[in-house]
Coordinates of C-alpha atoms and ligand atoms in Angstrom, one line a residue:
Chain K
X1 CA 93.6 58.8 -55.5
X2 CA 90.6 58.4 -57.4
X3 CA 88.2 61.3 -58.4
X4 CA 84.8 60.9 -58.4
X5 CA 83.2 64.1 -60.2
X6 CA 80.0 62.8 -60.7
X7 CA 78.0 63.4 -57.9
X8 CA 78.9 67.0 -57.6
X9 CA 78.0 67.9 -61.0
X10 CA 74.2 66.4 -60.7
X11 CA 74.2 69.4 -58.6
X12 CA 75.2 71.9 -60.5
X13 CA 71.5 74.3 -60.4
X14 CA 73.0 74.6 -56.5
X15 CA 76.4 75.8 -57.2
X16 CA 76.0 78.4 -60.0
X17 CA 73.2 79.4 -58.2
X18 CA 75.8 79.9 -55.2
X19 CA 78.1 81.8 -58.0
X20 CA 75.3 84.1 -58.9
X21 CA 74.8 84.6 -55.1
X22 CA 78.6 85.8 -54.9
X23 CA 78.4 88.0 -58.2
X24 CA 75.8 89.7 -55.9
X25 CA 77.9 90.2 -53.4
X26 CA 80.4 91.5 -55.4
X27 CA 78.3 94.3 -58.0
X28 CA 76.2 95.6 -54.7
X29 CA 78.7 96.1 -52.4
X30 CA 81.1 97.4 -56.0
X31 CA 78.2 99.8 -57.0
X32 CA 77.3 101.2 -52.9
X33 CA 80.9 101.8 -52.9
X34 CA 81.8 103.7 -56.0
X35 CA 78.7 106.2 -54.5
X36 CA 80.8 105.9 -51.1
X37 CA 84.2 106.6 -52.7
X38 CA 82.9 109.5 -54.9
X39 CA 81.4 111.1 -52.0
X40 CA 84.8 110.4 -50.2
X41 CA 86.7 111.8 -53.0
X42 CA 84.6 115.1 -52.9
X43 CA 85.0 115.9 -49.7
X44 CA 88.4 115.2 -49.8
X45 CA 89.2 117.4 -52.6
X46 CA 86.6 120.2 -51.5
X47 CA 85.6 119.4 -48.1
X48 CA 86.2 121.4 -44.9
X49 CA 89.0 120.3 -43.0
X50 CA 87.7 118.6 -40.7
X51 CA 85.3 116.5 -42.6
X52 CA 88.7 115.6 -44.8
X53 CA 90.0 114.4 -41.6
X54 CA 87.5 112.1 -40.8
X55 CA 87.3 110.6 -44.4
X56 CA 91.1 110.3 -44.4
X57 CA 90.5 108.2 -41.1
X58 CA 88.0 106.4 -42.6
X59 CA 90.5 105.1 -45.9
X60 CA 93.5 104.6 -43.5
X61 CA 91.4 102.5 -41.0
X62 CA 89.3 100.5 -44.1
X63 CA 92.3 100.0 -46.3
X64 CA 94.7 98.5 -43.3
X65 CA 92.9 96.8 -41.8
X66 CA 91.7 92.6 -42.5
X67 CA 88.1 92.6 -44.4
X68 CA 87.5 89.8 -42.5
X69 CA 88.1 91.7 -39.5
X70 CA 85.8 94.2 -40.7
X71 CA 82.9 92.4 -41.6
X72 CA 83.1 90.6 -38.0
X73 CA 83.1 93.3 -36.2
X74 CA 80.1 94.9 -38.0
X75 CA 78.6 91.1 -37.3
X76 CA 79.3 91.6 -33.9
X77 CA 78.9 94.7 -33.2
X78 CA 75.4 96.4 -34.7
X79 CA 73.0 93.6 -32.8
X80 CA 75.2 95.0 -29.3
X81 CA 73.2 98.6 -30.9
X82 CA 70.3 96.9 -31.8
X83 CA 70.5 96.4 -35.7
X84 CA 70.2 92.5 -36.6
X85 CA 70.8 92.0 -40.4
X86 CA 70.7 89.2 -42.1
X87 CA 74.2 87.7 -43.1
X88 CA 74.0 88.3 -46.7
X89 CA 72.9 92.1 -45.5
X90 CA 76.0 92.1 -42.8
X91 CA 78.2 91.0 -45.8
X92 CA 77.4 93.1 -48.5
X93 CA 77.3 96.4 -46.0
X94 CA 81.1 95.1 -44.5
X95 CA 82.4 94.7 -48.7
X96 CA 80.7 97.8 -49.2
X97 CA 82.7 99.6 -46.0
X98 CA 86.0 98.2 -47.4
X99 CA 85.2 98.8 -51.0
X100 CA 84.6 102.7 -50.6
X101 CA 87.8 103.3 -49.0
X102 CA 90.1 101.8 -52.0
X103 CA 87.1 103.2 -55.4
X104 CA 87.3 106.2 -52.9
X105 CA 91.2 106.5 -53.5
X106 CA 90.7 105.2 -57.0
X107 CA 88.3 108.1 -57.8
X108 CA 90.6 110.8 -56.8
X109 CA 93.6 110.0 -58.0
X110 CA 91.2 110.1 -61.5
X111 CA 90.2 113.0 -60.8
X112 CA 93.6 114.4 -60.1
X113 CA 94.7 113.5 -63.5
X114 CA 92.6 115.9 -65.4
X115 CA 95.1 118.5 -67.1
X116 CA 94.0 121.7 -66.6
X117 CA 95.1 122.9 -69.7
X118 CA 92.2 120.9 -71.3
X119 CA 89.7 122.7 -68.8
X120 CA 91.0 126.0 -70.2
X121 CA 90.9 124.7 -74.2
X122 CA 87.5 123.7 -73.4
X123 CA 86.7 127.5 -72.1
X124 CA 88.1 129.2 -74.5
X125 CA 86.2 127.1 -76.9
X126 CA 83.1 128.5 -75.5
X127 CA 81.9 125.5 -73.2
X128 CA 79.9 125.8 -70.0
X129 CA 81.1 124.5 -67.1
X130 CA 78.4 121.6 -67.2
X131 CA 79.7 120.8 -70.5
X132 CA 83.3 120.3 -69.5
X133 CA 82.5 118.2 -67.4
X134 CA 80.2 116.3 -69.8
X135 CA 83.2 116.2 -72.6
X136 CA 86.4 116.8 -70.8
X137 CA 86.4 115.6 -67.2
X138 CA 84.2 112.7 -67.5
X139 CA 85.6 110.8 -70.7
X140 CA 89.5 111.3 -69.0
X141 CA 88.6 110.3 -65.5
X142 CA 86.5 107.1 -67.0
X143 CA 89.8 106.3 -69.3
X144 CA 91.8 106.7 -66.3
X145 CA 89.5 104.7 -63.6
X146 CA 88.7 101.9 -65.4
X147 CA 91.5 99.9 -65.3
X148 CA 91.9 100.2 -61.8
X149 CA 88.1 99.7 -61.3
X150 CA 88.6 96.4 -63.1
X151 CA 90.9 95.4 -61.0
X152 CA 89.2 96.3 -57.5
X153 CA 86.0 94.5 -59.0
X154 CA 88.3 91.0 -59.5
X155 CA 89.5 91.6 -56.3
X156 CA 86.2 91.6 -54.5
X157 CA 84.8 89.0 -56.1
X158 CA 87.2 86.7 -55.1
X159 CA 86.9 88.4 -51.8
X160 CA 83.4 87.7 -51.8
X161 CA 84.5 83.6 -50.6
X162 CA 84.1 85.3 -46.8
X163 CA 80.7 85.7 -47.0
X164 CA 80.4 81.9 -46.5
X165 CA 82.0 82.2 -42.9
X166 CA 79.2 84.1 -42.3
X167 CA 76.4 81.7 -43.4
X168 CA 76.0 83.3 -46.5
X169 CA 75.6 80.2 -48.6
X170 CA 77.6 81.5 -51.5
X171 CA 79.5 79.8 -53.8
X172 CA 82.2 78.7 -51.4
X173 CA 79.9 78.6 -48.6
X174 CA 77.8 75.5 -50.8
X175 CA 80.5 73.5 -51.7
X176 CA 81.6 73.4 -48.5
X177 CA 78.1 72.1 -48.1
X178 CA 77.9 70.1 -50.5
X179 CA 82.1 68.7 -49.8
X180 CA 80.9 67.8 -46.2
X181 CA 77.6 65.8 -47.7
X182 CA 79.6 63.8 -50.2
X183 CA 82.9 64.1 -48.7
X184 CA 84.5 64.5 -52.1
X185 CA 86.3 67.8 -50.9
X186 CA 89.1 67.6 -53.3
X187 CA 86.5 67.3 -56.5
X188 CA 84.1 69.8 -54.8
X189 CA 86.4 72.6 -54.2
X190 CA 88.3 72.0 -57.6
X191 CA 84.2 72.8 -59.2
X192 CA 84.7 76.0 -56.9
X193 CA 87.5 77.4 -58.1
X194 CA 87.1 76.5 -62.2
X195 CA 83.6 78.4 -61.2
X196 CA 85.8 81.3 -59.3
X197 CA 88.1 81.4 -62.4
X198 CA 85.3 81.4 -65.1
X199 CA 83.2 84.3 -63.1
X200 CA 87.1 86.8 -63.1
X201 CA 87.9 85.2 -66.6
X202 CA 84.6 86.6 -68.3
X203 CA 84.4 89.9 -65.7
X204 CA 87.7 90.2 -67.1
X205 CA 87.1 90.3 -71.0
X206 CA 83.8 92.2 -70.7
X207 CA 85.4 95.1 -68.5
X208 CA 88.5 95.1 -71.0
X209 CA 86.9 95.1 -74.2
X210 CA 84.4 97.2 -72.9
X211 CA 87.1 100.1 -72.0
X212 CA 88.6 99.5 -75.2
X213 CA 85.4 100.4 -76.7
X214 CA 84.3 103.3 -74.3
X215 CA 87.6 104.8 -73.3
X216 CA 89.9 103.7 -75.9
X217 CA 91.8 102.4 -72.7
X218 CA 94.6 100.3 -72.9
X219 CA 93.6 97.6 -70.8
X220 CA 95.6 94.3 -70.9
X221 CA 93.5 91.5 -70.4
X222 CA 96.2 89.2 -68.4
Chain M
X1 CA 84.4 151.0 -89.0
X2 CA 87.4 148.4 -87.5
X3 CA 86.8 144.6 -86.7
X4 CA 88.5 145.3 -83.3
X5 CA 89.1 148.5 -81.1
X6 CA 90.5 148.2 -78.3
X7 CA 90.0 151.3 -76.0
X8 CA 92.0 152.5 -73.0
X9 CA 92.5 148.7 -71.8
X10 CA 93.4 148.2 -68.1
X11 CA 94.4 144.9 -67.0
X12 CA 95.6 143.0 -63.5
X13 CA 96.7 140.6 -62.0
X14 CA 95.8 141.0 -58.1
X15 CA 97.5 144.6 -57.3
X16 CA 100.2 144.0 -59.9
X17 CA 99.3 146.4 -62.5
X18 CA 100.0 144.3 -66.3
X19 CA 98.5 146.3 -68.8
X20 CA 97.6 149.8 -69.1
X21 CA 96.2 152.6 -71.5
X22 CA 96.0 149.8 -74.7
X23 CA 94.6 151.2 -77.9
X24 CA 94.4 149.1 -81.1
X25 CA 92.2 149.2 -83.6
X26 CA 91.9 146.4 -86.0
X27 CA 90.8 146.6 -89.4
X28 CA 89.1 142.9 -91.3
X29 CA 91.8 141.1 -92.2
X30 CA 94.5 142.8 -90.9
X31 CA 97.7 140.2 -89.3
X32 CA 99.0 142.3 -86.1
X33 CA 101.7 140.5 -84.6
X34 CA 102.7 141.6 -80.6
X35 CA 106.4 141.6 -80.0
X36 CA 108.2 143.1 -76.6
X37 CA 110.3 141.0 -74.2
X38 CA 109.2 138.2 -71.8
X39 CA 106.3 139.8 -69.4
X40 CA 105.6 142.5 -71.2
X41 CA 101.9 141.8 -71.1
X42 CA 101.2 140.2 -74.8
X43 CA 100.0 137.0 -73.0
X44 CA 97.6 139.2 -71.3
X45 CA 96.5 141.4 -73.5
X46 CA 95.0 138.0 -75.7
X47 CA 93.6 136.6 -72.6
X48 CA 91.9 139.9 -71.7
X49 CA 90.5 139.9 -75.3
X50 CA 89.2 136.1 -74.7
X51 CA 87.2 136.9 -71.3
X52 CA 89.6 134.6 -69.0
X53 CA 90.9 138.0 -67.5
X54 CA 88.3 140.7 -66.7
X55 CA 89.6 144.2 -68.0
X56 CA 89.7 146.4 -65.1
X57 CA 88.7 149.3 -67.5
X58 CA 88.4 150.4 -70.8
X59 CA 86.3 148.8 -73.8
X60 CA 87.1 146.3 -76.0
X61 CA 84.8 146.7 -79.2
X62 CA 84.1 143.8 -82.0
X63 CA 82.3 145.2 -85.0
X64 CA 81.3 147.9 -83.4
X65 CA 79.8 146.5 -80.3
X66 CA 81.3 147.1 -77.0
X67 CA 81.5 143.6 -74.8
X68 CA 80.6 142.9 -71.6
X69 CA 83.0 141.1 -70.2
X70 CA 81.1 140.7 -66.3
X71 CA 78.1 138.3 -68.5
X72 CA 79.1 134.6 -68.6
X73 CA 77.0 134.0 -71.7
X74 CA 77.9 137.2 -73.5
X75 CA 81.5 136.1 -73.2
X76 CA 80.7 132.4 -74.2
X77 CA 79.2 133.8 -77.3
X78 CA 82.1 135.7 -77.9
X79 CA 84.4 133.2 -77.9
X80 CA 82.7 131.8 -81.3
X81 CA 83.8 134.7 -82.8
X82 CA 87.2 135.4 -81.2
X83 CA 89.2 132.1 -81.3
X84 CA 92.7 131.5 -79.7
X85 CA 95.3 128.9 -79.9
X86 CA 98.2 128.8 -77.0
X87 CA 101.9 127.8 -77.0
X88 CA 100.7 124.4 -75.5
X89 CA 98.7 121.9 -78.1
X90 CA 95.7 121.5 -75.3
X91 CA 93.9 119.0 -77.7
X92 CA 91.6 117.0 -75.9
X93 CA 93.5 113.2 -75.6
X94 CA 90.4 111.1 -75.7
X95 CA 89.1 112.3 -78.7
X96 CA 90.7 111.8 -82.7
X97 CA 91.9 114.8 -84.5
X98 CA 88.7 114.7 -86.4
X99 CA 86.7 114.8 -82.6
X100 CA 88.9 117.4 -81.3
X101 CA 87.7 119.5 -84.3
X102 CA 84.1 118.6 -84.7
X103 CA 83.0 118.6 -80.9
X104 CA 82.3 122.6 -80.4
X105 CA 80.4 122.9 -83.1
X106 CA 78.5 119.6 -83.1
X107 CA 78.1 119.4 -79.2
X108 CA 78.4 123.3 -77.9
X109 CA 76.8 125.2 -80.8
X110 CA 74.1 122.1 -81.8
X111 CA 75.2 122.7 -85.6
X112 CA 74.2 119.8 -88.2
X113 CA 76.4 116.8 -87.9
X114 CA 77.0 116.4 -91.3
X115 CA 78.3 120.3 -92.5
X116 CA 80.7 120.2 -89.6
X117 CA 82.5 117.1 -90.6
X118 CA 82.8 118.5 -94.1
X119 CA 83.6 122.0 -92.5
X120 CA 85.8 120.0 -90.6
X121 CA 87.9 117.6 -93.0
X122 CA 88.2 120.7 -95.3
X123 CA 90.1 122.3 -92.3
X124 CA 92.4 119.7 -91.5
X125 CA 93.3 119.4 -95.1
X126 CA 93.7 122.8 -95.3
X127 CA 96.4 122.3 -92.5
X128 CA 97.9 119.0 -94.2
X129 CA 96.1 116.6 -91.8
X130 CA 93.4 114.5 -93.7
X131 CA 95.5 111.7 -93.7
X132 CA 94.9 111.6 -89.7
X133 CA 91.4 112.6 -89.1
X134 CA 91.4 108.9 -87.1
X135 CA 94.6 109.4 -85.0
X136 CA 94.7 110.4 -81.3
X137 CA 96.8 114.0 -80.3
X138 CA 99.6 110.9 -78.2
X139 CA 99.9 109.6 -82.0
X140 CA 101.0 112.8 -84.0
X141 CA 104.1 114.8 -83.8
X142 CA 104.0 118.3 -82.0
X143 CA 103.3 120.2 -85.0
X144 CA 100.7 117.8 -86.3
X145 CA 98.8 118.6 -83.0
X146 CA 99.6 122.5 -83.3
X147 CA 98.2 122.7 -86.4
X148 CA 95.0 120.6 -85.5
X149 CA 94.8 123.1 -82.7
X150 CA 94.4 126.1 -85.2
X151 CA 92.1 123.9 -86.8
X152 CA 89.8 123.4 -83.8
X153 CA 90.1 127.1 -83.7
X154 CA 88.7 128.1 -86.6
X155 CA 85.7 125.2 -86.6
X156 CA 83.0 128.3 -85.5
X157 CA 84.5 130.2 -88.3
X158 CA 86.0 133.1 -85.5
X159 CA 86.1 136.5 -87.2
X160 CA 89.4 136.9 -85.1
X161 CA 92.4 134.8 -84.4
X162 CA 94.5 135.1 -81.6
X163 CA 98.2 132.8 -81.8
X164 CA 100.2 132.9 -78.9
X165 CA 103.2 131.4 -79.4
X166 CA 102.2 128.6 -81.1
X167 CA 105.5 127.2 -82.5
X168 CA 107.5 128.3 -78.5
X169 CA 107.4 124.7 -77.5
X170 CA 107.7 122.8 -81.3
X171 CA 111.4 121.5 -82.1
X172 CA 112.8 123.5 -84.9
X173 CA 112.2 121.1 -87.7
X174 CA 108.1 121.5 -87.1
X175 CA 108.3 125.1 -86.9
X176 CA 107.9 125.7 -90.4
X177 CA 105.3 123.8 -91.2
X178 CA 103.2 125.4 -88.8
X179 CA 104.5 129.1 -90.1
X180 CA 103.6 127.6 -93.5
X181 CA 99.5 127.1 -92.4
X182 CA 99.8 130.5 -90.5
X183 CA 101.0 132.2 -93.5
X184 CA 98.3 130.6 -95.7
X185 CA 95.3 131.4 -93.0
X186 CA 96.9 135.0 -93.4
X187 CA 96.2 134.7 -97.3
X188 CA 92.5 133.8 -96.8
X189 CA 91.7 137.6 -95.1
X190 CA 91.0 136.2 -91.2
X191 CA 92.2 138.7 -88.8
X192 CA 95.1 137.6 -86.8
X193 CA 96.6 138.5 -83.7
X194 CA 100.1 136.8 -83.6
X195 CA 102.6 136.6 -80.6
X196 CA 105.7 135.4 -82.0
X197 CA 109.2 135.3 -81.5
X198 CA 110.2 134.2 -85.5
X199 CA 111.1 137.6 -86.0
X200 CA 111.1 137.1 -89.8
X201 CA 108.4 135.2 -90.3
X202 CA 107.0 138.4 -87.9
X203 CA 108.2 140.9 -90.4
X204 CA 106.6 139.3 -93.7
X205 CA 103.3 138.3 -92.6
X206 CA 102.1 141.3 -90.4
X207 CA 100.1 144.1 -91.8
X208 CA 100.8 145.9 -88.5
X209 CA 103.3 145.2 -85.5
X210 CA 102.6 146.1 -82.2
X211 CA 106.1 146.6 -79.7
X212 CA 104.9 146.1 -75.6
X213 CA 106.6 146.7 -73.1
X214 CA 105.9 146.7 -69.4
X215 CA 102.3 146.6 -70.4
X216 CA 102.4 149.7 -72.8
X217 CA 102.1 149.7 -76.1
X218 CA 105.7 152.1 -76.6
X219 CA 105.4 151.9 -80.5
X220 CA 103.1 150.6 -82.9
X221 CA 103.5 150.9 -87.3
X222 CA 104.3 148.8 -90.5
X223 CA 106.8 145.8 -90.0
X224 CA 109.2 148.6 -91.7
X225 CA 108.8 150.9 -89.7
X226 CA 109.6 148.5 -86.4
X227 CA 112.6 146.8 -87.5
X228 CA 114.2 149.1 -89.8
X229 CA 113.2 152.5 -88.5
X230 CA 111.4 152.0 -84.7
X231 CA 111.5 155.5 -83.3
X232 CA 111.1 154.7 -79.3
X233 CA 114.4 154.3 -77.8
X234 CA 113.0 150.7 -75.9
X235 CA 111.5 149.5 -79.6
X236 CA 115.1 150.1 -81.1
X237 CA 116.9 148.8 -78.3
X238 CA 115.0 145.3 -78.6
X239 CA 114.6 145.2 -82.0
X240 CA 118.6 145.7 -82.1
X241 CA 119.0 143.0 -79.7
X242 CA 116.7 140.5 -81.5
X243 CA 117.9 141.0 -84.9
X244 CA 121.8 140.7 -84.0
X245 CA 120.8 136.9 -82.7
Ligands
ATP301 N1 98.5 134.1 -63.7 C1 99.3 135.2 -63.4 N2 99.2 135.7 -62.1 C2 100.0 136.7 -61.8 N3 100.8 137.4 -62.6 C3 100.9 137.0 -63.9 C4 100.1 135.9 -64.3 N4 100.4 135.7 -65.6 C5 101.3 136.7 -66.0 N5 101.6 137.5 -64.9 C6 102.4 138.6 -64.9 O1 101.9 139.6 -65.8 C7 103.0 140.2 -66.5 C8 102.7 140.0 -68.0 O2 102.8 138.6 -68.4 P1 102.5 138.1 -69.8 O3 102.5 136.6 -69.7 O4 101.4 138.7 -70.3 O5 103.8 138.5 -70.6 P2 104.3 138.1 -72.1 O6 104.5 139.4 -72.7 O7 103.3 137.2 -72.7 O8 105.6 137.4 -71.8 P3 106.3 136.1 -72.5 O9 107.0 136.7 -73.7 O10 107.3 135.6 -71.5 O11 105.2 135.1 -72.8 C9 104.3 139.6 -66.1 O12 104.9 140.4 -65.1 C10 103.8 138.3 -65.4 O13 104.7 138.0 -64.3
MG302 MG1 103.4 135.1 -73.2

């Protein structure tokens, strides 16, 4: 078998611009759900029973069930009410749905961590309760977060490769463009996942040395 | 006119009555220690003093002034002067021992930067840490973190200082070295309030010791006077207990 690489990489403006269209993907639907999972976590923590309920419903049915499944029933199922989106919009709000549900269990399990006893130190040390949670709560429940907030944010960014089933023309979604053009699959998808591995690699580093710097977390690169 | 008076101090918790009819008056630089067996109400009596209990009645009085325990700010400000250190080293864990000490007076009270870190690395020497102003609480030993604890304490300069057992949870090896910075804070003429089970260390430091029991004080005098000569029938009987161990 002979490889034939040249072709593809004359084209290279189209494919990272299909890697920045996943990256995206991937910080929208990372930063909507963060909001989503915070306000999931709060309720869940303070919350009246029955809004707990529905929240709890809401992670059990997000976090077991396919994403892909997800997205195409959103895709399906809001023009039936009368919402069309475009796909990139139907993508990002299905990542977004599934991402709440896991930074929403992230969150609180942070926010479980915080030892009381450092609440109290804090007290007796004269703080207000604004600026506990400014220099006590926030700085632990960062520390604690981030590594597994790195980790969910690799995770959809690979994940972000459904979009292109969708007609999003992503990264995936243009090299299977460009693969049925030149019919060089093997060459085209090879690009797509040394592209794939370079967008984690350098998410990777950056959220690791930047929680070494910010949290003092330990977080181990691979 | 004493540092602290302590009038007629009524204390609960829910309907369970825990302290009643506590007088103490404090003069500057006096070191009362607390003693009485487990639930006796010394606990209490320190957390009533640092606003995290209300008093149910009866006055509490530093320099004179009578505080009001019901006003969040008024007891926020208080807690500059009154400082306390618990049996458990709270430190906070993502911040150095150097952090841990400069952050209330830097971040809480807004004072200049640069006199609190020389306020504070003169503290932590004076408690045998310079060599650690870097390290995080996970990297020091119990009774490294203990005594950067007393240090974070004192960082407003408190007029009073309350220990509750602070060496209860340190293995026996790092007890001393904390007794050791205790006994030289005593030197320097802060007031102290001590709960401590080192019964000697108890009987040489104290200017006054203070024997609770089911939330009473039953008998208050000199160190002597406690353990050589107490006078209350419950003071003797514990004292007799404590010092046959
Ligand atoms: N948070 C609380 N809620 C209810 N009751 C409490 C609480 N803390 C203490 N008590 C009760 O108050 C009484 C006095 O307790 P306190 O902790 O002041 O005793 P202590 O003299 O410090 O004892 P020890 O030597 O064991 O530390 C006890 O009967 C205890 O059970
Ligand atoms: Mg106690």
């Amino acid at each position: 078998m002979t490889l034939n690489f040249q072709p593809l990489l004359e084209q290279w403006p189209y494919l990272l611009g299909g890697a920045w269209i996943s990256l995206q993907i991937a910080v929208l639907a990372f930063a909507f759900g963060m909001l989503i999972g915070l306000l999931c976590a709060a309720v869940l923590r303070y919350g009246p029973r029955f809004a707990r309920r529905i929240v709890s419903a809401y992670v059990i049915f997000a976090t077991n069930t396919p994403q892909l499944v997800q997205i195409y029933f959103l895709f399906f199922a809001l023009p039936e009410v009368g919402v069309t989106l475009s796909p990139f919009t139907a993508v990002l709000i299905g990542a977004t749905f599934n991402a709440g549900a896991y930074l929403c269990e992230i969150q609180r399990a942070g926010f479980d961590s915080v030892r009381q006893m450092e609440i109290e130190a804090a007290e007796v040390l004269g703080f207000s309760t604004p600026q506990i949670i400014r220099h006590v709560i926030l700085p632990h429940v960062l520390k604690v977060m981030f590594p597994p907030l790195s980790n969910q944010f690799i995770v959809m960014t690979l994940g972000t490769s459904m979009a292109s089933i969708f007609g999003v023309e992503e990264l995936t979604g243009r090299t299977y463009n460009l693969s049925s053009q030149t019919y060089l699959s093997v060459e085209a998808f090879s690009i797509a996942a040394v592209l794939y591995i370079a967008i984690t690699l350098i998410a990777t580093l950056v959220l690791a040395s930047a929680g070494r710097y910010l949290f003092r977390a330990k977080i181990k690169a691979f | 006119m004493p540092q602290l008076e302590i009038v007629d101090l009524k204390a609960s918790y829910g309907s369970q009555k825990v302290l009643e009819h506590i007088n103490l008056s404090v003069e500057k630089g006096e070191i009362v220690s607390l003693i009485g067996p487990s639930g006796s109400g010394k606990s209490t009596l320190l957390r009533v003093l640092m606003g995290l209990l209300p008093p149910e009645q009866g006055t509490v009085r530093l320099d004179g002034k009578s505080v009001n325990y019901a006003n969040k700010a008024e007891v926020r400000e208080l807690r500059s002067s009154i400082a306390i250190v618990f049996q458990q080293y709270n430190l906070f864990q993502n911040m150095t021992v150097l952090e841990n000490v400069m952050i209330t007076p830097t971040r809480i009270k807004g004072w200049p930067k640069a006199q609190v870190e020389a306020d504070a690395i003169r503290l932590l020497t004076r408690v045998g840490l310079a060599h650690r102003l870097k390290a995080y609480p996970d990297e020091l030993s119990g009774g490294q973190q203990q005594r950067v604890a007393i240090a974070r304490a004192l960082a407003l300069k408190p007029e009073v200082l309350l220990l509750d057992e602070v060496t209860a949870a340190l293995d026996p090896e790092l007890v001393t070295e904390v007794l050791d910075t205790i006994r030289e804070l005593a030197s320097e003429g802060i007031t102290m309030f001590i709960v401590s089970h080192e019964m000697s260390f108890v009987r040489e430091v104290s200017s006054k010791v203070v024997f609770m029991a089911d939330g009473l004080v039953v008998e208050s005098g000199s160190p002597q006077q406690i353990f050589d000569n107490p006078q209350e029938p419950r003071a003797r009987d514990f004292v007799g207990k404590i010092l046959r161990h």
